[in-house]
Short mmCIF file of C-alpha atoms in Angstrom, two decimals:
data_model
loop_
_atom_site.label_atom_id
_atom_site.label_comp_id
_atom_site.label_asym_id
_atom_site.label_seq_id
_atom_site.Cartn_x
_atom_site.Cartn_y
_atom_site.Cartn_z
CA MET A 1 -47.54 -6.63 -0.44
CA THR A 2 -45.90 -9.28 -3.11
CA GLU A 3 -45.23 -6.33 -6.25
CA GLN A 4 -43.07 -4.52 -2.93
CA THR A 5 -41.82 -7.00 -1.94
CA GLU A 6 -40.88 -7.66 -5.56
CA LYS A 7 -39.31 -4.09 -5.28
CA GLN A 8 -36.98 -4.25 -2.51
CA ARG A 9 -35.34 -7.19 -3.47
CA ALA A 10 -34.59 -5.82 -6.64
CA LYS A 11 -33.31 -2.87 -4.73
CA LYS A 12 -31.07 -4.62 -2.34
CA LYS A 13 -29.91 -6.63 -5.94
CA GLN A 14 -28.69 -3.54 -7.46
CA ILE A 15 -27.48 -1.97 -3.92
CA ILE A 16 -25.41 -5.14 -3.32
CA ALA A 17 -24.18 -4.91 -7.48
CA ALA A 18 -22.89 -1.48 -6.69
CA ALA A 19 -20.85 -1.91 -4.00
CA ILE A 20 -19.37 -5.79 -5.57
CA ARG A 21 -17.90 -2.98 -8.51
CA CYS A 22 -17.03 -0.49 -5.60
CA PHE A 23 -14.77 -2.47 -2.74
CA VAL A 24 -13.66 -4.76 -6.45
CA GLU A 25 -12.31 -1.17 -8.09
CA LYS A 26 -11.20 0.39 -5.08
CA GLY A 27 -11.14 -2.08 -1.90
CA PHE A 28 -13.79 -2.17 0.96
CA HIS A 29 -11.60 0.18 2.89
CA ALA A 30 -11.88 2.54 0.62
CA THR A 31 -14.83 2.98 -0.80
CA SER A 32 -17.17 6.11 0.69
CA THR A 33 -21.52 5.08 0.87
CA ALA A 34 -20.80 7.71 -1.33
CA GLU A 35 -19.51 6.23 -3.65
CA ILE A 36 -21.99 3.18 -3.27
CA CYS A 37 -25.08 6.00 -3.62
CA LYS A 38 -23.25 7.10 -6.80
CA ALA A 39 -23.05 3.59 -8.36
CA ALA A 40 -25.98 2.57 -7.62
CA GLY A 41 -27.99 5.74 -8.82
CA MET A 42 -29.04 5.66 -5.28
CA SER A 43 -29.82 8.61 -2.37
CA PRO A 44 -28.02 7.93 0.85
CA GLY A 45 -31.66 8.37 2.87
CA ASN A 46 -32.72 5.66 0.19
CA LEU A 47 -29.71 3.32 1.26
CA PHE A 48 -29.54 3.38 4.20
CA HIS A 49 -33.03 2.06 4.42
CA TYR A 50 -31.63 -1.04 3.47
CA TYR A 51 -28.07 -0.86 4.26
CA PRO A 52 -27.48 1.07 7.47
CA THR A 53 -23.49 0.45 6.86
CA LYS A 54 -20.86 -0.36 4.53
CA ASN A 55 -20.49 -3.38 7.01
CA ALA A 56 -24.17 -4.49 6.78
CA ILE A 57 -23.36 -4.70 2.96
CA ILE A 58 -20.85 -6.75 3.41
CA GLU A 59 -22.68 -9.13 5.53
CA ALA A 60 -24.90 -9.24 3.02
CA ILE A 61 -22.53 -10.06 -0.35
CA ALA A 62 -21.85 -13.05 2.62
CA LEU A 63 -25.20 -14.54 3.22
CA GLN A 64 -25.45 -14.84 -0.14
CA ASP A 65 -22.07 -16.02 -0.79
CA GLN A 66 -23.56 -18.47 1.66
CA ALA A 67 -26.46 -19.34 -0.55
CA ASP A 68 -23.81 -20.32 -3.74
CA PHE A 69 -22.08 -22.69 -1.65
CA ALA A 70 -25.63 -24.34 -1.34
CA THR A 71 -26.08 -24.42 -4.25
CA LEU A 72 -22.74 -25.49 -4.93
CA LEU A 73 -22.88 -28.99 -2.21
CA GLN A 74 -26.00 -29.84 -3.51
CA LEU A 75 -25.36 -32.39 -6.10
CA GLU A 76 -27.67 -34.38 -8.47
CA GLN A 77 -26.40 -36.67 -9.51
CA VAL A 78 -25.92 -39.20 -6.08
CA THR A 79 -23.38 -41.13 -6.67
CA ASP A 80 -21.66 -43.94 -5.10
CA SER A 81 -17.59 -43.29 -6.11
CA THR A 82 -17.00 -41.32 -2.74
CA ILE A 83 -13.75 -39.95 -3.92
CA GLU A 84 -16.29 -39.00 -7.23
CA THR A 85 -18.36 -36.66 -4.93
CA VAL A 86 -15.23 -35.17 -3.80
CA ILE A 87 -13.93 -34.37 -6.65
CA THR A 88 -17.59 -32.69 -8.19
CA ILE A 89 -17.35 -30.54 -4.98
CA MET A 90 -13.68 -29.25 -4.94
CA THR A 91 -14.12 -28.66 -9.53
CA ARG A 92 -17.03 -26.47 -8.73
CA LEU A 93 -15.54 -24.49 -5.94
CA ILE A 94 -12.59 -24.18 -7.44
CA GLN A 95 -13.78 -22.56 -10.69
CA LEU A 96 -16.63 -20.25 -8.69
CA TYR A 97 -12.58 -19.35 -6.56
CA ASN A 98 -11.93 -17.89 -10.07
CA GLU A 99 -14.10 -15.75 -11.65
CA PRO A 100 -12.60 -12.97 -12.19
CA THR A 101 -15.40 -11.06 -10.27
CA TYR A 102 -15.76 -13.04 -7.09
CA ALA A 103 -11.33 -13.78 -6.73
CA ARG A 104 -11.29 -10.43 -6.44
CA LEU A 105 -13.92 -9.55 -4.24
CA SER A 106 -12.27 -12.48 -2.30
CA LEU A 107 -9.04 -11.16 -1.95
CA GLU A 108 -10.19 -7.79 -0.97
CA ILE A 109 -12.66 -9.03 1.94
CA ILE A 110 -10.07 -11.14 3.00
CA ALA A 111 -7.82 -8.76 3.59
CA GLU A 112 -10.38 -7.02 5.81
CA ALA A 113 -11.21 -9.12 7.04
CA SER A 114 -7.51 -9.74 8.96
CA ARG A 115 -8.89 -6.18 10.17
CA ASN A 116 -11.88 -6.55 10.64
CA PRO A 117 -13.57 -9.52 13.14
CA ALA A 118 -17.40 -8.82 12.17
CA ILE A 119 -16.27 -9.67 8.33
CA ASN A 120 -14.07 -12.78 9.43
CA ASN A 121 -17.12 -14.01 10.84
CA THR A 122 -19.18 -13.89 8.49
CA PHE A 123 -16.81 -15.69 6.49
CA ILE A 124 -15.47 -18.25 8.77
CA LYS A 125 -18.73 -20.11 9.33
CA ASN A 126 -19.41 -19.93 5.25
CA GLU A 127 -15.85 -21.33 5.18
CA LYS A 128 -16.86 -23.79 7.81
CA ILE A 129 -19.69 -25.30 5.47
CA VAL A 130 -17.69 -26.44 2.83
CA ARG A 131 -15.39 -27.81 5.69
CA GLN A 132 -17.80 -30.22 7.15
CA ARG A 133 -19.86 -31.11 4.19
CA LEU A 134 -16.28 -32.73 3.04
CA VAL A 135 -15.66 -34.04 6.92
CA ASP A 136 -18.56 -35.95 6.05
CA ILE A 137 -18.33 -36.95 2.84
CA LEU A 138 -15.03 -38.13 4.02
CA ARG A 139 -16.20 -39.85 6.54
CA HIS A 140 -17.78 -42.12 4.39
CA GLY A 141 -15.76 -42.89 2.22
CA VAL A 142 -13.94 -44.93 5.04
CA SER A 143 -16.84 -46.06 6.29
CA ASN A 144 -17.23 -48.33 3.13
CA GLY A 145 -13.57 -48.52 2.34
CA GLN A 146 -13.00 -45.93 -0.37
CA ILE A 147 -11.37 -43.60 1.40
CA ASP A 148 -8.37 -43.74 2.49
CA PRO A 149 -8.23 -44.35 6.08
CA GLU A 150 -4.99 -43.58 7.39
CA LEU A 151 -5.68 -39.72 6.38
CA SER A 152 -6.80 -37.66 9.21
CA ILE A 153 -10.72 -37.21 8.24
CA GLU A 154 -10.89 -33.72 9.76
CA ASN A 155 -6.59 -32.78 8.47
CA THR A 156 -7.26 -33.52 5.14
CA ALA A 157 -10.84 -31.41 4.68
CA SER A 158 -9.27 -28.53 6.27
CA TRP A 159 -5.54 -29.08 3.67
CA LEU A 160 -8.22 -29.60 0.72
CA MET A 161 -9.91 -26.04 1.50
CA THR A 162 -6.51 -24.74 2.29
CA ILE A 163 -6.23 -26.04 -2.07
CA ALA A 164 -8.97 -23.78 -2.70
CA ASP A 165 -8.71 -21.17 -0.77
CA GLY A 166 -4.95 -21.21 -2.65
CA ALA A 167 -6.74 -20.78 -6.30
CA ILE A 168 -8.93 -17.28 -5.97
CA GLY A 169 -7.19 -15.75 -7.86
CA ARG A 170 -4.60 -17.44 -9.39
CA ASP A 171 -3.41 -16.37 -12.15
CA LEU A 172 -2.79 -13.14 -11.01
CA MET A 173 0.16 -14.72 -8.93
CA GLU A 174 0.53 -16.97 -11.99
CA PRO A 175 -1.12 -15.36 -15.24
CA GLU A 176 0.25 -18.66 -17.62
CA PHE A 177 -2.47 -20.21 -15.19
CA HIS A 178 -5.63 -21.72 -16.73
CA LEU A 179 -7.39 -23.80 -14.89
CA ALA A 180 -9.07 -25.46 -17.53
CA ASP A 181 -5.49 -26.37 -19.21
CA ARG A 182 -4.66 -27.88 -14.93
CA LEU A 183 -8.74 -29.48 -14.34
CA GLY A 184 -6.85 -32.91 -15.29
CA SER A 185 -4.58 -32.44 -13.01
CA PHE A 186 -6.13 -31.64 -9.87
CA ILE A 187 -8.34 -33.89 -10.42
CA TYR A 188 -5.13 -36.65 -10.22
CA ILE A 189 -3.73 -35.22 -7.79
CA ILE A 190 -7.40 -34.82 -5.18
CA LYS A 191 -7.83 -38.69 -6.23
CA LYS A 192 -3.97 -39.57 -4.81
CA ILE A 193 -4.39 -38.06 -1.91
CA LEU A 194 -8.08 -39.73 -1.06
CA MET A 195 -7.28 -43.14 -2.55
CA PRO A 196 -6.29 -46.04 -0.36
CA ILE A 197 -2.87 -47.30 -0.95
CA LYS A 198 -2.75 -50.69 -2.13
CA MET B 1 31.94 4.94 3.08
CA THR B 2 31.73 1.62 4.92
CA GLU B 3 29.69 3.68 8.45
CA GLN B 4 27.31 6.01 5.31
CA THR B 5 26.98 2.72 4.09
CA GLU B 6 26.26 0.92 7.33
CA LYS B 7 23.63 4.24 8.54
CA GLN B 8 22.00 3.14 5.11
CA ARG B 9 21.14 0.40 5.72
CA ALA B 10 19.69 1.23 8.60
CA LYS B 11 17.79 3.77 8.17
CA LYS B 12 16.20 2.00 5.33
CA LYS B 13 15.07 -0.92 7.25
CA GLN B 14 14.05 1.50 10.46
CA ILE B 15 11.24 2.79 6.88
CA ILE B 16 10.17 -0.68 5.75
CA ALA B 17 10.01 -2.52 9.08
CA ALA B 18 7.33 1.31 9.79
CA ALA B 19 5.85 0.24 6.55
CA ILE B 20 4.72 -2.86 7.54
CA ARG B 21 3.16 -1.91 10.86
CA CYS B 22 1.40 0.62 9.09
CA PHE B 23 0.55 -1.57 6.39
CA VAL B 24 -0.89 -4.70 8.61
CA GLU B 25 -3.10 -2.84 11.17
CA LYS B 26 -4.43 0.53 8.21
CA GLY B 27 -3.82 -1.98 4.57
CA PHE B 28 -1.25 -0.68 1.93
CA HIS B 29 -4.27 2.17 0.48
CA ALA B 30 -5.42 2.41 3.38
CA THR B 31 -1.95 4.39 5.05
CA SER B 32 -0.95 7.95 3.63
CA THR B 33 3.45 8.49 3.32
CA ALA B 34 2.31 11.19 6.33
CA GLU B 35 1.76 7.65 8.27
CA ILE B 36 5.09 5.14 7.20
CA CYS B 37 6.80 9.56 7.67
CA LYS B 38 5.94 9.27 11.65
CA ALA B 39 5.41 5.15 11.84
CA ALA B 40 9.52 5.16 11.61
CA GLY B 41 10.37 8.83 13.31
CA MET B 42 11.19 10.34 10.13
CA SER B 43 10.68 13.77 7.77
CA PRO B 44 9.22 13.33 4.31
CA GLY B 45 12.15 14.46 3.10
CA ASN B 46 13.88 11.75 4.66
CA LEU B 47 11.86 9.60 3.39
CA PHE B 48 11.47 10.48 0.14
CA HIS B 49 15.30 10.80 -0.23
CA TYR B 50 15.22 6.56 0.18
CA TYR B 51 11.83 5.49 -0.87
CA PRO B 52 10.60 8.79 -3.25
CA THR B 53 6.83 6.58 -3.52
CA LYS B 54 5.12 4.00 -1.60
CA ASN B 55 5.63 1.98 -4.59
CA ALA B 56 8.93 2.14 -4.14
CA ILE B 57 8.48 0.88 -0.59
CA ILE B 58 6.37 -1.99 -1.62
CA GLU B 59 9.14 -2.76 -3.86
CA ALA B 60 12.26 -2.93 -1.63
CA ILE B 61 9.33 -5.42 0.60
CA ALA B 62 8.92 -7.38 -2.59
CA LEU B 63 12.67 -7.64 -2.62
CA GLN B 64 13.28 -9.03 0.45
CA ASP B 65 10.31 -11.20 0.04
CA GLN B 66 13.41 -12.22 -2.88
CA ALA B 67 15.86 -12.50 -0.57
CA ASP B 68 13.41 -14.76 1.95
CA PHE B 69 12.60 -17.05 -0.73
CA ALA B 70 15.97 -17.95 -1.26
CA THR B 71 17.44 -18.50 2.04
CA LEU B 72 14.37 -20.93 1.35
CA LEU B 73 15.39 -23.11 -1.09
CA GLN B 74 18.79 -23.02 0.33
CA LEU B 75 18.94 -26.76 1.69
CA GLU B 76 22.54 -27.13 3.64
CA GLN B 77 21.17 -30.58 4.25
CA VAL B 78 20.65 -32.59 0.93
CA THR B 79 18.92 -35.57 0.97
CA ASP B 80 19.10 -38.63 -1.95
CA SER B 81 14.60 -38.58 -1.86
CA THR B 82 13.45 -35.68 -3.98
CA ILE B 83 10.32 -36.10 -2.36
CA GLU B 84 11.17 -35.46 1.33
CA THR B 85 13.34 -32.39 -0.69
CA VAL B 86 9.49 -31.34 -1.57
CA ILE B 87 8.62 -31.62 1.67
CA THR B 88 11.19 -29.40 3.41
CA ILE B 89 10.60 -26.59 0.70
CA MET B 90 6.95 -27.05 1.16
CA THR B 91 6.97 -27.22 5.19
CA ARG B 92 9.73 -23.70 5.05
CA LEU B 93 6.95 -22.48 2.68
CA ILE B 94 3.59 -22.97 4.22
CA GLN B 95 5.41 -21.56 7.67
CA LEU B 96 6.84 -18.99 6.77
CA TYR B 97 3.00 -18.35 5.30
CA ASN B 98 1.70 -19.04 8.72
CA GLU B 99 4.33 -16.30 11.17
CA PRO B 100 0.62 -13.53 11.58
CA THR B 101 2.84 -10.53 10.23
CA TYR B 102 3.78 -12.11 7.10
CA ALA B 103 0.06 -13.49 6.75
CA ARG B 104 -0.93 -10.06 7.21
CA LEU B 105 1.10 -8.43 4.71
CA SER B 106 0.87 -10.90 2.65
CA LEU B 107 -2.75 -11.08 1.97
CA GLU B 108 -2.93 -7.15 1.51
CA ILE B 109 -0.58 -6.88 -0.66
CA ILE B 110 -2.41 -9.82 -2.56
CA ALA B 111 -6.03 -7.48 -1.99
CA GLU B 112 -3.51 -5.41 -3.87
CA ALA B 113 -1.92 -6.82 -6.48
CA SER B 114 -4.82 -7.63 -7.77
CA ARG B 115 -5.19 -3.80 -9.04
CA ASN B 116 -1.83 -2.81 -9.53
CA PRO B 117 0.21 -4.05 -12.15
CA ALA B 118 3.51 -3.15 -10.60
CA ILE B 119 2.86 -4.50 -7.36
CA ASN B 120 1.47 -7.57 -9.23
CA ASN B 121 5.20 -8.41 -11.80
CA THR B 122 7.29 -8.38 -8.52
CA PHE B 123 5.15 -11.00 -6.98
CA ILE B 124 4.45 -12.99 -9.83
CA LYS B 125 8.08 -12.98 -10.60
CA ASN B 126 8.76 -13.73 -6.80
CA GLU B 127 6.37 -17.26 -6.63
CA LYS B 128 8.03 -18.16 -9.99
CA ILE B 129 11.02 -18.48 -8.43
CA VAL B 130 9.75 -20.90 -5.84
CA ARG B 131 7.75 -22.26 -9.16
CA GLN B 132 10.45 -22.89 -11.07
CA ARG B 133 12.57 -24.45 -8.13
CA LEU B 134 9.93 -26.92 -7.97
CA VAL B 135 9.55 -27.84 -11.32
CA ASP B 136 13.43 -29.27 -11.70
CA ILE B 137 12.93 -31.24 -7.94
CA LEU B 138 10.18 -32.72 -9.77
CA ARG B 139 12.21 -33.75 -12.62
CA HIS B 140 14.96 -34.95 -11.01
CA GLY B 141 12.27 -36.99 -9.03
CA VAL B 142 10.72 -38.64 -12.73
CA SER B 143 13.77 -38.98 -13.94
CA ASN B 144 15.49 -40.97 -10.88
CA GLY B 145 12.18 -42.74 -10.81
CA GLN B 146 10.82 -41.56 -6.77
CA ILE B 147 8.20 -39.47 -8.58
CA ASP B 148 4.96 -40.35 -9.64
CA PRO B 149 5.70 -40.16 -13.88
CA GLU B 150 1.71 -39.96 -14.85
CA LEU B 151 2.07 -36.41 -13.22
CA SER B 152 2.83 -33.25 -15.34
CA ILE B 153 5.56 -31.66 -13.45
CA GLU B 154 4.60 -27.72 -14.09
CA ASN B 155 0.71 -29.06 -12.95
CA THR B 156 1.38 -29.96 -10.22
CA ALA B 157 4.50 -28.00 -9.50
CA SER B 158 1.06 -25.19 -9.81
CA TRP B 159 -1.18 -26.92 -7.42
CA LEU B 160 2.00 -27.07 -5.00
CA MET B 161 1.94 -23.64 -5.35
CA THR B 162 -1.48 -23.54 -4.73
CA ILE B 163 -1.54 -25.37 -1.89
CA ALA B 164 1.03 -23.04 0.24
CA ASP B 165 -0.98 -19.81 -1.28
CA GLY B 166 -4.04 -21.73 0.78
CA ALA B 167 -2.46 -21.39 3.54
CA ILE B 168 -1.15 -18.15 3.69
CA GLY B 169 -3.37 -16.49 6.92
CA ARG B 170 -5.46 -20.04 7.12
CA ASP B 171 -6.10 -20.10 11.02
CA LEU B 172 -8.37 -16.55 9.66
CA MET B 173 -10.39 -18.75 7.98
CA GLU B 174 -10.47 -21.13 10.29
CA PRO B 175 -9.43 -20.75 13.77
CA GLU B 176 -8.80 -23.58 15.34
CA PHE B 177 -6.44 -24.47 12.44
CA HIS B 178 -2.73 -24.71 14.58
CA LEU B 179 -0.20 -25.50 11.04
CA ALA B 180 2.08 -27.96 14.48
CA ASP B 181 -1.17 -29.89 14.74
CA ARG B 182 -1.38 -30.33 11.11
CA LEU B 183 2.03 -30.64 9.08
CA GLY B 184 1.59 -34.57 10.67
CA SER B 185 -1.40 -34.67 7.65
CA PHE B 186 -0.15 -32.30 5.54
CA ILE B 187 3.16 -34.36 4.20
CA TYR B 188 1.39 -38.05 4.46
CA ILE B 189 -0.33 -36.60 2.02
CA ILE B 190 1.95 -34.63 -0.14
CA LYS B 191 4.01 -38.17 -0.37
CA LYS B 192 0.77 -39.76 -1.53
CA ILE B 193 0.26 -37.02 -4.47
CA LEU B 194 4.47 -37.32 -4.85
CA MET B 195 4.79 -40.95 -4.88
CA PRO B 196 4.55 -43.60 -7.66
CA ILE B 197 1.36 -45.59 -7.48
CA LYS B 198 3.05 -49.12 -7.01
#
């Protein structure tokens, strides 16, 4: 029984990996299920057994994304500094968003989401999880005096998410962008945004 | 002669408008030149006379974008405050990026640019024009003491562009995002980033 589940999980992983390769290369819209079958080395019947539609595959990718976000929001080292906590989350987010495959897939999905409400809803949900976490942390920081009380919490969380989203595939727009060189400035800017004005 | 040129210009405008409608609705990749012809009410021969390829149309859209940026960077009211100047440019940029058609077309083009270097290069050029303008203004602001000298000019300009790019079609990711309600917070954040620490 467990072995069977292992096998199924492996099959699903194989399909998702193949689909991601196809979507990155050709685009979500331009990829057919036949192409995903070919890339996964699987028959259409077999693929259909796991994912009946291309949308079901995108849904699975979004759930994987949700799991990635959950890991990213798990802070092993709880620090007393609210600002440091925000910086850790933002840095992890931006690092994830700069992984080439993740970035290209995200751009593809965002473009598709603008036309496809089902895809859009799943990604809205994921974005909301991270934003709500930022809201909670910022609120805590205002209450303990570490965060500028003049900031609107909800709006600030939203602009922080805007910065992160803008970093998706940044090097496409700016080939000289290397995250490692820019991270120091990023942290400095986030600190300035959040600190109380003395 | 002038009338002929007027006519040509009108035809081109008609093609670009039709192409934008198609790209927004179906995606750049999924739109055929036949569909653009149909949307523009034009024969393939006629379309071909103005734009021999789909890439030529995207190039024309990018040039239009360059013209939009030029207008956006033209500041009629020169102010003595460097920070106000940056805020004016950033606000205009974000307002443009939140126009629904502009946003959807941009998302489409960014996704396509990740696979198509010709498209990418044109948009890199446009992004660079705005970023360079921000660099010049920030540098001026540091020299006149209005901008935090601890900021890395190049990196800050790059993060400002990141915020703007993240605002493209923001309401897709966050349906409760209404730019008008968020603009006050945005301006407050930009001010905090740029001001010298006292």
